[in-house]
Amino acid sequence: MTEADRFGAYDEHEGFGEQEDDGKYEEYGGHERYGGHEEHGEHGDSGNGKKDDPDPPHGTRDGGAPEGPDDPGDGDDHTPGPGRQPPRIPMPRASVEDSGRPLPALDDLRAAMPDPAPLVLEHHVLKSLLGAWALAACSAEETAAVEDHLGTCGSCADEARRLREAVGLLQRPDSLDLDPGLRTRVLAACLDRRPPRIPVPEWARPYDAESARLDALLQDFGDSEWHAPVRLRWFDGAQALSRRTTVAGVIAHLLAVDGIVALALGLDDPLGDTDADAPTPAGRTEAYWRASHFPPTRSVRGPWREQSHGIVRTVSFTGGAGKLAVSYGDFELPLHDAMIDRAFECWVHAEDIADAVDYPYEPPSPRHLHRMIDLAARALPGVLAERRRSGLAAPARTPRRLVPAGEPGRTLRLEIEGSGGGEWLIPLDSPAAVGSGEHEVAHVALDGVEFCRLAAGRVPPEEAAAGQVGDREAIRDVLLAAAALSRM
């Protein structure tokens, strides 16, 4: 667009402006050039069919009426009259708030509005809306129409009631994690009303509870969780060892080792005809893994859970057989201690699985945890003696003396803090000796869960957060012996 065209565009619409140049006025019309150049139209014609006034009077526009204070200066006269066009942009209307007149009442406005006509829907349409009505997904008009229809149609009213009850079942619970104490409270309430005809022995209840908790953890696992990597760790007395497997491999390990107790009770062996290198937990586990044509999957959960149910059911029927010996290959445990041992292993490996899938897992209940700690504390004197025979124990700073069976000797006080804790006097010189406070040479304080993780080989002995007072070598021997309790 040229300069003349630009100014001409203004003049076409509004007859825009006059410019003063050396006392002269020149119109910027659509066919004129700036500075008095040659015009395209007839001389004196502004291009809009009007003759230009060379010298319009002061205070006037285009030779028209004088400009007044109400003139917006846009080139149009806003007062209609003969030969004048009405304004293209109407003036703003005055607000009713500025007029001083009273505002209409809100009730009057509502009364003036017509009531909406109710929806009139056919029976099949109303019936199709019942599902949306039960979910509260209908509009206000549809809800009113459906509810009016339910008062007259019995079949639709029955269907609406069933749908509304089904909606309550569609809501998922707030949390998929059950309270760890829920099972105990439910069983206690049931037993208060009607005692079981064949109760579970007290020493078998920790295994019953821990296997149930682990099964609840596995309930919602998908394929990715079942194949999540898990590292089994233990301490062989001299160094830390580990073995890589999966979540399904851990359950297969529990199935194979729990089979030792199952065999002692006369139940079927999960290994079948598979020959193990040694009747030890590690040997049975390796044999089971080798016999599998494919890596263990979620299918191992069913046999493991069925076997745990069978063990609990059998020991409940044979409750007096708690002293039955269960062979672990290189050592034996009474049945009641073997059940506590299996509960301990079940909890420890459940924590391994929970860590692998990044899921929280709580320790056992205090009374069950106390039984596990007691089993480990009672096993320490025998492990200390075995380490001494193997040359792994440090020489004592104080001279040892031969302690007859049943007599007091050098003693370490093991104090376990927290829920399920207590105090145990550990004889240091002989498994047959009796711990005595008068012969105490050292004192160790540990948290209950920390001590169990030390006994499971999950915490190195030198990193155990223990309060230590007294003979440092005796304390070190006891911590190493606690770690040596672990196995694959």
Tab-separated table of C-alpha atoms in Angstrom:
chain	number	residue	atom	x	y	z
A	1	MET	CA	0.000	0.000	0.000
A	2	THR	CA	1.406	3.424	-0.999
A	3	GLU	CA	1.338	6.419	1.258
A	4	ALA	CA	-1.527	7.934	-0.704
A	5	ASP	CA	-3.492	4.728	-0.506
A	6	ARG	CA	-2.956	4.547	3.234
A	7	PHE	CA	-4.332	8.009	3.826
A	8	GLY	CA	-7.045	7.464	1.259
A	9	ALA	CA	-8.294	4.511	3.246
A	10	TYR	CA	-9.071	6.770	6.150
A	11	ASP	CA	-10.859	9.291	3.967
A	12	GLU	CA	-13.101	6.715	2.369
A	13	HIS	CA	-14.625	5.834	5.708
A	14	GLU	CA	-14.651	9.011	7.685
A	15	GLY	CA	-13.471	11.855	5.417
A	16	PHE	CA	-10.510	11.866	7.772
A	17	GLY	CA	-8.840	15.086	8.751
A	18	GLU	CA	-7.435	18.178	7.173
A	19	GLN	CA	-3.767	19.026	7.369
A	20	GLU	CA	-2.426	22.535	7.504
A	21	ASP	CA	0.570	23.239	5.281
A	22	ASP	CA	1.782	26.864	4.987
A	23	GLY	CA	-1.703	28.115	5.724
A	24	LYS	CA	-3.402	25.837	3.227
A	25	TYR	CA	-5.709	22.909	3.776
A	26	GLU	CA	-5.523	19.860	1.550
A	27	GLU	CA	-7.912	16.942	1.690
A	28	TYR	CA	-6.424	13.454	1.810
A	29	GLY	CA	-9.032	11.857	-0.388
A	30	GLY	CA	-8.950	8.451	-1.908
A	31	HIS	CA	-7.752	9.929	-5.272
A	32	GLU	CA	-5.381	12.678	-4.127
A	33	ARG	CA	-1.701	12.817	-3.440
A	34	TYR	CA	0.000	14.380	-0.441
A	35	GLY	CA	1.456	17.869	-0.783
A	36	GLY	CA	-0.917	19.135	-3.488
A	37	HIS	CA	0.177	16.704	-6.184
A	38	GLU	CA	-2.017	16.088	-9.171
A	39	GLU	CA	-5.440	14.685	-8.355
A	40	HIS	CA	-7.008	11.805	-10.169
A	41	GLY	CA	-10.486	13.199	-9.824
A	42	GLU	CA	-11.931	16.499	-10.874
A	43	HIS	CA	-10.117	19.492	-9.311
A	44	GLY	CA	-11.664	20.325	-6.013
A	45	ASP	CA	-13.399	17.001	-5.800
A	46	SER	CA	-12.362	14.929	-2.744
A	47	GLY	CA	-13.241	11.645	-4.405
A	48	ASN	CA	-16.513	11.175	-2.585
A	49	GLY	CA	-18.676	13.275	-4.892
A	50	LYS	CA	-18.381	16.430	-2.796
A	51	LYS	CA	-16.694	19.711	-3.579
A	52	ASP	CA	-13.921	20.600	-1.186
A	53	ASP	CA	-14.198	23.801	0.695
A	54	PRO	CA	-10.751	25.340	0.423
A	55	ASP	CA	-11.106	27.199	3.637
A	56	PRO	CA	-13.649	25.685	6.015
A	57	PRO	CA	-14.605	27.907	8.881
A	58	HIS	CA	-12.940	27.383	12.206
A	59	GLY	CA	-14.701	24.842	14.421
A	60	THR	CA	-16.494	23.103	11.607
A	61	ARG	CA	-15.926	19.812	9.861
A	62	ASP	CA	-16.337	19.436	6.117
A	63	GLY	CA	-18.273	22.660	6.069
A	64	GLY	CA	-20.912	21.149	8.298
A	65	ALA	CA	-22.301	22.243	11.592
A	66	PRO	CA	-19.941	23.462	14.314
A	67	GLU	CA	-18.386	20.837	16.514
A	68	GLY	CA	-19.992	20.613	19.900
A	69	PRO	CA	-18.884	19.059	23.154
A	70	ASP	CA	-20.945	15.938	22.429
A	71	ASP	CA	-19.354	15.365	19.044
A	72	PRO	CA	-17.096	12.288	19.258
A	73	GLY	CA	-14.976	13.590	16.412
A	74	ASP	CA	-15.444	10.614	14.131
A	75	GLY	CA	-16.892	12.556	11.224
A	76	ASP	CA	-20.552	11.522	11.764
A	77	ASP	CA	-23.298	13.579	13.276
A	78	HIS	CA	-25.106	11.517	15.881
A	79	THR	CA	-28.296	13.601	15.699
A	80	PRO	CA	-30.640	12.168	13.055
A	81	GLY	CA	-32.072	14.712	10.690
A	82	PRO	CA	-32.881	15.380	7.075
A	83	GLY	CA	-30.162	14.050	4.865
A	84	ARG	CA	-28.136	12.620	7.775
A	85	GLN	CA	-27.398	8.941	8.298
A	86	PRO	CA	-28.000	7.355	11.754
A	87	PRO	CA	-24.841	6.479	13.695
A	88	ARG	CA	-23.372	3.119	12.807
A	89	ILE	CA	-22.202	2.471	16.421
A	90	PRO	CA	-25.016	3.176	18.896
A	91	MET	CA	-24.279	5.066	22.022
A	92	PRO	CA	-23.983	2.950	25.241
A	93	ARG	CA	-27.228	2.436	27.102
A	94	ALA	CA	-27.545	3.719	30.606
A	95	SER	CA	-27.397	1.049	33.352
A	96	VAL	CA	-30.453	0.531	35.488
A	97	GLU	CA	-28.255	0.890	38.589
A	98	ASP	CA	-27.347	4.440	37.476
A	99	SER	CA	-30.918	5.447	36.748
A	100	GLY	CA	-32.002	5.546	40.389
A	101	ARG	CA	-34.955	3.232	39.762
A	102	PRO	CA	-35.478	0.226	42.102
A	103	LEU	CA	-34.154	-3.165	40.973
A	104	PRO	CA	-36.637	-6.011	40.437
A	105	ALA	CA	-36.815	-8.553	43.248
A	106	LEU	CA	-35.206	-11.981	42.706
A	107	ASP	CA	-38.452	-13.746	43.597
A	108	ASP	CA	-40.252	-11.699	40.957
A	109	LEU	CA	-37.702	-12.759	38.376
A	110	ARG	CA	-38.101	-16.399	39.345
A	111	ALA	CA	-41.859	-16.115	39.234
A	112	ALA	CA	-41.632	-14.608	35.777
A	113	MET	CA	-39.563	-17.541	34.496
A	114	PRO	CA	-41.623	-20.476	33.183
A	115	ASP	CA	-41.238	-23.851	34.911
A	116	PRO	CA	-39.308	-26.420	32.825
A	117	ALA	CA	-41.499	-29.038	31.326
A	118	PRO	CA	-40.884	-32.527	32.801
A	119	LEU	CA	-39.321	-35.149	30.562
A	120	VAL	CA	-41.732	-37.597	29.025
A	121	LEU	CA	-39.814	-40.775	28.181
A	122	GLU	CA	-40.984	-44.161	27.027
A	123	HIS	CA	-40.701	-47.242	29.207
A	124	HIS	CA	-37.763	-48.809	27.339
A	125	VAL	CA	-35.810	-45.528	27.548
A	126	LEU	CA	-36.420	-45.267	31.291
A	127	LYS	CA	-35.392	-48.885	31.756
A	128	SER	CA	-32.122	-48.254	29.881
A	129	LEU	CA	-31.374	-45.342	32.245
A	130	LEU	CA	-31.572	-47.491	35.385
A	131	GLY	CA	-27.854	-48.352	35.308
A	132	ALA	CA	-26.824	-44.710	34.962
A	133	TRP	CA	-29.321	-43.761	37.690
A	134	ALA	CA	-27.793	-46.343	40.078
A	135	LEU	CA	-24.358	-44.802	39.438
A	136	ALA	CA	-25.754	-41.261	39.961
A	137	ALA	CA	-24.772	-40.395	36.367
A	138	CYS	CA	-28.159	-39.064	35.151
A	139	SER	CA	-29.063	-35.418	34.735
A	140	ALA	CA	-31.532	-33.798	37.116
A	141	GLU	CA	-34.382	-34.094	34.591
A	142	GLU	CA	-33.577	-37.754	33.846
A	143	THR	CA	-33.292	-38.556	37.564
A	144	ALA	CA	-36.728	-37.016	38.225
A	145	ALA	CA	-38.253	-38.932	35.323
A	146	VAL	CA	-36.707	-42.260	36.443
A	147	GLU	CA	-37.756	-41.835	40.069
A	148	ASP	CA	-41.317	-40.924	39.056
A	149	HIS	CA	-41.404	-44.063	36.917
A	150	LEU	CA	-40.101	-46.286	39.743
A	151	GLY	CA	-43.156	-45.382	41.816
A	152	THR	CA	-45.466	-46.893	39.220
A	153	CYS	CA	-43.456	-49.775	37.708
A	154	GLY	CA	-42.716	-52.712	40.019
A	155	SER	CA	-40.334	-54.565	37.669
A	156	CYS	CA	-38.168	-51.491	37.142
A	157	ALA	CA	-38.187	-50.793	40.894
A	158	ASP	CA	-36.842	-54.311	41.601
A	159	GLU	CA	-34.188	-53.930	38.929
A	160	ALA	CA	-33.180	-50.510	40.315
A	161	ARG	CA	-32.796	-51.973	43.810
A	162	ARG	CA	-30.545	-54.783	42.528
A	163	LEU	CA	-28.421	-52.327	40.548
A	164	ARG	CA	-28.034	-49.992	43.518
A	165	GLU	CA	-26.853	-52.923	45.694
A	166	ALA	CA	-24.387	-53.992	42.969
A	167	VAL	CA	-22.866	-50.503	42.904
A	168	GLY	CA	-21.708	-50.975	46.484
A	169	LEU	CA	-19.831	-54.132	45.459
A	170	LEU	CA	-17.997	-52.297	42.666
A	171	GLN	CA	-16.154	-50.024	45.108
A	172	ARG	CA	-12.678	-51.357	45.926
A	173	PRO	CA	-11.411	-51.241	49.511
A	174	ASP	CA	-9.210	-48.322	50.532
A	175	SER	CA	-6.183	-50.552	51.041
A	176	LEU	CA	-5.297	-54.023	49.842
A	177	ASP	CA	-3.074	-54.561	52.873
A	178	LEU	CA	-4.813	-56.268	55.765
A	179	ASP	CA	-3.982	-55.410	59.322
A	180	PRO	CA	-1.358	-57.965	60.466
A	181	GLY	CA	-3.325	-58.500	63.663
A	182	LEU	CA	-6.666	-58.981	61.899
A	183	ARG	CA	-6.328	-62.747	61.547
A	184	THR	CA	-5.391	-63.134	65.199
A	185	ARG	CA	-8.330	-61.029	66.358
A	186	VAL	CA	-10.802	-62.871	64.147
A	187	LEU	CA	-9.559	-66.269	65.303
A	188	ALA	CA	-9.564	-65.173	68.933
A	189	ALA	CA	-13.160	-63.951	68.621
A	190	CYS	CA	-14.196	-67.195	66.954
A	191	LEU	CA	-12.414	-69.346	69.531
A	192	ASP	CA	-14.034	-67.424	72.373
A	193	ARG	CA	-17.422	-68.415	71.031
A	194	ARG	CA	-16.550	-71.998	70.111
A	195	PRO	CA	-13.161	-73.501	70.948
A	196	PRO	CA	-11.651	-75.578	68.120
A	197	ARG	CA	-12.129	-79.273	68.428
A	198	ILE	CA	-8.471	-79.788	67.461
A	199	PRO	CA	-6.454	-76.657	68.353
A	200	VAL	CA	-3.137	-75.716	66.754
A	201	PRO	CA	-0.283	-76.201	69.245
A	202	GLU	CA	1.242	-73.033	70.620
A	203	TRP	CA	4.667	-73.835	69.130
A	204	ALA	CA	3.130	-74.303	65.634
A	205	ARG	CA	1.214	-71.036	65.569
A	206	PRO	CA	4.167	-68.854	64.465
A	207	TYR	CA	4.624	-71.006	61.342
A	208	ASP	CA	0.895	-70.957	60.671
A	209	ALA	CA	0.830	-67.147	60.928
A	210	GLU	CA	3.992	-66.444	58.900
A	211	SER	CA	3.070	-68.800	56.058
A	212	ALA	CA	-0.362	-67.143	55.877
A	213	ARG	CA	1.231	-63.670	55.792
A	214	LEU	CA	3.598	-64.668	53.006
A	215	ASP	CA	0.744	-66.207	51.022
A	216	ALA	CA	-1.198	-62.939	51.358
A	217	LEU	CA	1.827	-61.053	50.013
A	218	LEU	CA	1.983	-63.327	46.960
A	219	GLN	CA	-1.731	-63.162	46.246
A	220	ASP	CA	-1.727	-60.214	43.805
A	221	PHE	CA	1.673	-60.792	42.185
A	222	GLY	CA	1.836	-60.646	38.395
A	223	ASP	CA	4.350	-62.373	36.136
A	224	SER	CA	6.857	-59.540	36.468
A	225	GLU	CA	6.839	-59.793	40.271
A	226	TRP	CA	7.238	-63.570	40.229
A	227	HIS	CA	10.372	-63.209	38.097
A	228	ALA	CA	11.835	-60.283	40.071
A	229	PRO	CA	15.465	-61.018	41.068
A	230	VAL	CA	16.155	-61.932	44.706
A	231	ARG	CA	19.524	-62.540	46.327
A	232	LEU	CA	19.638	-65.118	49.119
A	233	ARG	CA	22.337	-64.261	51.666
A	234	TRP	CA	23.893	-66.149	54.552
A	235	PHE	CA	27.109	-66.356	56.620
A	236	ASP	CA	29.027	-69.636	56.673
A	237	GLY	CA	31.045	-68.771	59.788
A	238	ALA	CA	33.991	-67.205	57.976
A	239	GLN	CA	32.530	-65.108	55.156
A	240	ALA	CA	29.288	-63.834	53.696
A	241	LEU	CA	27.806	-65.841	50.804
A	242	SER	CA	24.892	-65.204	48.445
A	243	ARG	CA	22.925	-66.879	45.674
A	244	ARG	CA	20.852	-65.172	43.001
A	245	THR	CA	17.335	-66.435	42.249
A	246	THR	CA	13.807	-65.081	41.695
A	247	VAL	CA	10.672	-64.677	43.800
A	248	ALA	CA	9.402	-68.003	42.461
A	249	GLY	CA	12.809	-69.537	43.239
A	250	VAL	CA	12.517	-68.413	46.870
A	251	ILE	CA	9.124	-70.126	47.218
A	252	ALA	CA	10.631	-73.255	45.638
A	253	HIS	CA	13.420	-73.074	48.250
A	254	LEU	CA	10.840	-72.879	51.081
A	255	LEU	CA	8.916	-75.778	49.536
A	256	ALA	CA	12.049	-77.953	49.447
A	257	VAL	CA	13.207	-77.136	53.001
A	258	ASP	CA	9.729	-77.353	54.549
A	259	GLY	CA	9.698	-80.819	53.017
A	260	ILE	CA	12.202	-81.881	55.704
A	261	VAL	CA	9.492	-81.334	58.334
A	262	ALA	CA	6.873	-82.912	56.071
A	263	LEU	CA	8.995	-86.066	55.737
A	264	ALA	CA	9.407	-86.263	59.518
A	265	LEU	CA	5.615	-86.132	59.858
A	266	GLY	CA	5.081	-88.852	57.255
A	267	LEU	CA	3.851	-86.544	54.475
A	268	ASP	CA	4.876	-86.657	50.831
A	269	ASP	CA	8.260	-85.293	49.847
A	270	PRO	CA	7.974	-82.410	47.327
A	271	LEU	CA	11.252	-83.549	45.718
A	272	GLY	CA	9.707	-86.902	44.827
A	273	ASP	CA	12.338	-89.248	43.415
A	274	THR	CA	14.855	-86.461	42.934
A	275	ASP	CA	18.210	-87.342	44.480
A	276	ALA	CA	19.747	-84.569	46.561
A	277	ASP	CA	23.492	-84.293	47.013
A	278	ALA	CA	22.956	-84.080	50.783
A	279	PRO	CA	19.843	-84.068	52.977
A	280	THR	CA	20.562	-80.463	53.957
A	281	PRO	CA	18.462	-77.374	53.183
A	282	ALA	CA	20.975	-76.175	50.572
A	283	GLY	CA	21.308	-79.631	48.989
A	284	ARG	CA	17.553	-80.128	48.710
A	285	THR	CA	17.082	-76.665	47.236
A	286	GLU	CA	19.743	-77.168	44.569
A	287	ALA	CA	18.243	-80.560	43.672
A	288	TYR	CA	14.765	-79.056	43.289
A	289	TRP	CA	16.063	-76.230	41.091
A	290	ARG	CA	18.009	-78.662	38.890
A	291	ALA	CA	14.997	-80.960	38.469
A	292	SER	CA	12.849	-78.116	37.126
A	293	HIS	CA	12.845	-78.061	33.320
A	294	PHE	CA	12.100	-74.331	33.423
A	295	PRO	CA	12.730	-71.657	36.073
A	296	PRO	CA	10.071	-71.781	38.799
A	297	THR	CA	6.974	-69.687	38.122
A	298	ARG	CA	3.801	-68.767	39.976
A	299	SER	CA	2.731	-72.424	39.751
A	300	VAL	CA	5.010	-73.215	42.716
A	301	ARG	CA	2.778	-71.248	45.071
A	302	GLY	CA	0.019	-73.885	45.113
A	303	PRO	CA	2.184	-76.864	46.174
A	304	TRP	CA	3.996	-74.775	48.805
A	305	ARG	CA	0.742	-73.534	50.352
A	306	GLU	CA	-0.832	-76.988	50.270
A	307	GLN	CA	2.218	-78.435	52.016
A	308	SER	CA	2.170	-75.739	54.742
A	309	HIS	CA	-1.505	-76.466	55.383
A	310	GLY	CA	-0.729	-80.170	55.588
A	311	ILE	CA	2.079	-79.613	58.105
A	312	VAL	CA	-0.090	-77.457	60.395
A	313	ARG	CA	-3.001	-79.878	60.144
A	314	THR	CA	-0.786	-82.872	60.933
A	315	VAL	CA	0.940	-81.333	63.959
A	316	SER	CA	-2.481	-80.281	65.246
A	317	PHE	CA	-3.681	-83.895	65.143
A	318	THR	CA	-0.405	-85.138	66.687
A	319	GLY	CA	0.089	-82.345	69.190
A	320	GLY	CA	1.987	-84.566	71.616
A	321	ALA	CA	4.720	-85.285	69.050
A	322	GLY	CA	6.502	-81.971	69.651
A	323	LYS	CA	9.698	-83.750	70.696
A	324	LEU	CA	9.911	-85.738	67.462
A	325	ALA	CA	13.422	-85.269	66.000
A	326	VAL	CA	13.697	-83.548	62.623
A	327	SER	CA	17.019	-84.125	60.822
A	328	TYR	CA	18.565	-81.269	58.857
A	329	GLY	CA	21.473	-83.429	57.692
A	330	ASP	CA	24.278	-82.171	59.913
A	331	PHE	CA	22.130	-81.421	62.965
A	332	GLU	CA	18.728	-82.246	64.434
A	333	LEU	CA	15.963	-80.190	66.027
A	334	PRO	CA	12.923	-81.252	68.027
A	335	LEU	CA	9.706	-80.805	66.071
A	336	HIS	CA	8.552	-77.837	68.152
A	337	ASP	CA	11.889	-76.052	67.507
A	338	ALA	CA	11.823	-77.062	63.833
A	339	MET	CA	8.409	-75.384	63.458
A	340	ILE	CA	9.782	-72.175	65.003
A	341	ASP	CA	12.782	-72.418	62.667
A	342	ARG	CA	10.489	-72.734	59.635
A	343	ALA	CA	8.442	-69.736	60.818
A	344	PHE	CA	11.679	-67.737	61.132
A	345	GLU	CA	12.796	-68.700	57.607
A	346	CYS	CA	9.358	-67.905	56.217
A	347	TRP	CA	9.461	-64.376	57.674
A	348	VAL	CA	13.059	-63.703	56.573
A	349	HIS	CA	12.441	-64.811	52.992
A	350	ALA	CA	9.153	-62.889	52.905
A	351	GLU	CA	11.208	-59.768	53.675
A	352	ASP	CA	13.586	-60.686	50.824
A	353	ILE	CA	10.627	-60.933	48.453
A	354	ALA	CA	9.083	-57.690	49.706
A	355	ASP	CA	12.393	-55.863	49.187
A	356	ALA	CA	12.644	-57.262	45.653
A	357	VAL	CA	9.240	-55.840	44.672
A	358	ASP	CA	9.634	-52.681	46.790
A	359	TYR	CA	6.768	-53.501	49.160
A	360	PRO	CA	6.598	-52.913	52.936
A	361	TYR	CA	6.524	-55.927	55.240
A	362	GLU	CA	6.075	-55.890	58.993
A	363	PRO	CA	7.912	-58.097	61.543
A	364	PRO	CA	6.041	-60.918	63.288
A	365	SER	CA	3.859	-60.327	66.299
A	366	PRO	CA	5.778	-59.817	69.583
A	367	ARG	CA	4.975	-63.233	71.080
A	368	HIS	CA	6.015	-65.027	67.873
A	369	LEU	CA	9.138	-62.884	67.558
A	370	HIS	CA	10.049	-63.768	71.147
A	371	ARG	CA	9.939	-67.487	70.314
A	372	MET	CA	12.263	-66.959	67.320
A	373	ILE	CA	14.745	-64.961	69.425
A	374	ASP	CA	14.636	-67.590	72.156
A	375	LEU	CA	15.430	-70.369	69.662
A	376	ALA	CA	18.457	-68.449	68.334
A	377	ALA	CA	19.714	-67.594	71.849
A	378	ARG	CA	19.465	-71.237	72.943
A	379	ALA	CA	21.453	-72.300	69.876
A	380	LEU	CA	24.362	-69.902	70.492
A	381	PRO	CA	26.323	-72.052	73.029
A	382	GLY	CA	26.427	-74.998	70.605
A	383	VAL	CA	27.558	-72.782	67.712
A	384	LEU	CA	30.242	-71.223	69.922
A	385	ALA	CA	31.567	-74.673	70.798
A	386	GLU	CA	31.598	-75.719	67.125
A	387	ARG	CA	33.497	-72.588	66.143
A	388	ARG	CA	35.990	-73.220	68.949
A	389	ARG	CA	36.592	-76.768	67.688
A	390	SER	CA	37.076	-75.406	64.182
A	391	GLY	CA	39.628	-72.830	65.363
A	392	LEU	CA	37.389	-69.882	64.428
A	393	ALA	CA	36.876	-68.577	67.979
A	394	ALA	CA	39.345	-66.025	69.382
A	395	PRO	CA	41.465	-67.022	72.392
A	396	ALA	CA	39.969	-65.910	75.655
A	397	ARG	CA	41.644	-63.130	77.584
A	398	THR	CA	40.699	-64.774	80.830
A	399	PRO	CA	41.846	-68.379	81.333
A	400	ARG	CA	39.193	-70.962	80.625
A	401	ARG	CA	38.491	-73.706	83.042
A	402	LEU	CA	36.790	-76.973	82.486
A	403	VAL	CA	33.177	-76.506	83.562
A	404	PRO	CA	31.231	-79.640	84.546
A	405	ALA	CA	27.818	-80.067	83.032
A	406	GLY	CA	25.230	-78.063	84.875
A	407	GLU	CA	27.770	-75.825	86.594
A	408	PRO	CA	28.039	-72.038	86.046
A	409	GLY	CA	30.874	-70.662	83.899
A	410	ARG	CA	31.830	-67.528	82.007
A	411	THR	CA	28.654	-65.850	80.832
A	412	LEU	CA	27.574	-63.175	78.341
A	413	ARG	CA	24.345	-61.327	79.054
A	414	LEU	CA	22.348	-60.923	75.835
A	415	GLU	CA	19.742	-58.187	76.206
A	416	ILE	CA	17.188	-57.949	73.398
A	417	GLU	CA	15.232	-54.704	73.318
A	418	GLY	CA	11.907	-53.900	71.756
A	419	SER	CA	8.818	-56.030	71.284
A	420	GLY	CA	9.427	-59.707	71.881
A	421	GLY	CA	12.691	-59.044	73.699
A	422	GLY	CA	14.111	-60.163	77.010
A	423	GLU	CA	17.413	-61.265	78.557
A	424	TRP	CA	19.388	-64.479	78.029
A	425	LEU	CA	22.532	-65.643	79.818
A	426	ILE	CA	24.806	-67.314	77.243
A	427	PRO	CA	27.475	-69.721	78.615
A	428	LEU	CA	30.732	-69.141	76.745
A	429	ASP	CA	32.915	-72.119	77.684
A	430	SER	CA	30.629	-75.126	77.217
A	431	PRO	CA	27.121	-75.834	75.892
A	432	ALA	CA	26.493	-77.940	78.988
A	433	ALA	CA	27.397	-75.113	81.368
A	434	VAL	CA	24.818	-72.862	82.971
A	435	GLY	CA	24.804	-69.116	82.460
A	436	SER	CA	25.247	-67.160	85.670
A	437	GLY	CA	25.077	-63.462	86.439
A	438	GLU	CA	27.889	-63.895	88.978
A	439	HIS	CA	30.253	-65.024	86.220
A	440	GLU	CA	29.195	-62.382	83.677
A	441	VAL	CA	32.137	-61.097	81.595
A	442	ALA	CA	30.298	-59.152	78.874
A	443	HIS	CA	26.962	-57.509	78.125
A	444	VAL	CA	25.455	-57.013	74.660
A	445	ALA	CA	22.253	-55.082	73.881
A	446	LEU	CA	20.484	-55.467	70.519
A	447	ASP	CA	17.116	-54.648	69.020
A	448	GLY	CA	14.933	-57.723	68.520
A	449	VAL	CA	14.472	-57.369	64.749
A	450	GLU	CA	18.149	-56.428	64.333
A	451	PHE	CA	19.222	-59.574	66.196
A	452	CYS	CA	16.975	-61.749	64.012
A	453	ARG	CA	18.403	-60.211	60.852
A	454	LEU	CA	21.901	-60.816	62.206
A	455	ALA	CA	20.983	-64.475	62.816
A	456	ALA	CA	19.598	-64.662	59.265
A	457	GLY	CA	22.859	-63.385	57.729
A	458	ARG	CA	21.246	-60.145	56.511
A	459	VAL	CA	23.407	-57.924	58.754
A	460	PRO	CA	27.220	-58.311	58.920
A	461	PRO	CA	28.425	-58.949	62.516
A	462	GLU	CA	30.736	-55.935	62.455
A	463	GLU	CA	27.832	-53.679	61.415
A	464	ALA	CA	25.345	-54.868	64.021
A	465	ALA	CA	24.152	-51.894	66.069
A	466	ALA	CA	24.949	-53.366	69.461
A	467	GLY	CA	25.652	-51.855	72.833
A	468	GLN	CA	28.783	-53.594	74.105
A	469	VAL	CA	30.276	-53.701	77.600
A	470	GLY	CA	32.986	-56.087	78.860
A	471	ASP	CA	35.195	-58.649	77.132
A	472	ARG	CA	35.450	-57.527	73.497
A	473	GLU	CA	36.621	-60.912	72.227
A	474	ALA	CA	33.697	-62.684	73.874
A	475	ILE	CA	31.289	-60.152	72.352
A	476	ARG	CA	32.820	-60.618	68.901
A	477	ASP	CA	32.569	-64.401	69.205
A	478	VAL	CA	28.905	-64.230	70.135
A	479	LEU	CA	28.044	-61.857	67.241
A	480	LEU	CA	29.900	-64.103	64.768
A	481	ALA	CA	28.159	-67.166	66.202
A	482	ALA	CA	24.780	-65.445	65.780
A	483	ALA	CA	25.577	-64.752	62.120
A	484	ALA	CA	26.728	-68.358	61.662
A	485	LEU	CA	23.221	-69.527	62.558
A	486	SER	CA	22.149	-68.462	59.043
A	487	ARG	CA	22.075	-70.817	56.101
A	488	MET	CA	20.744	-70.847	52.581
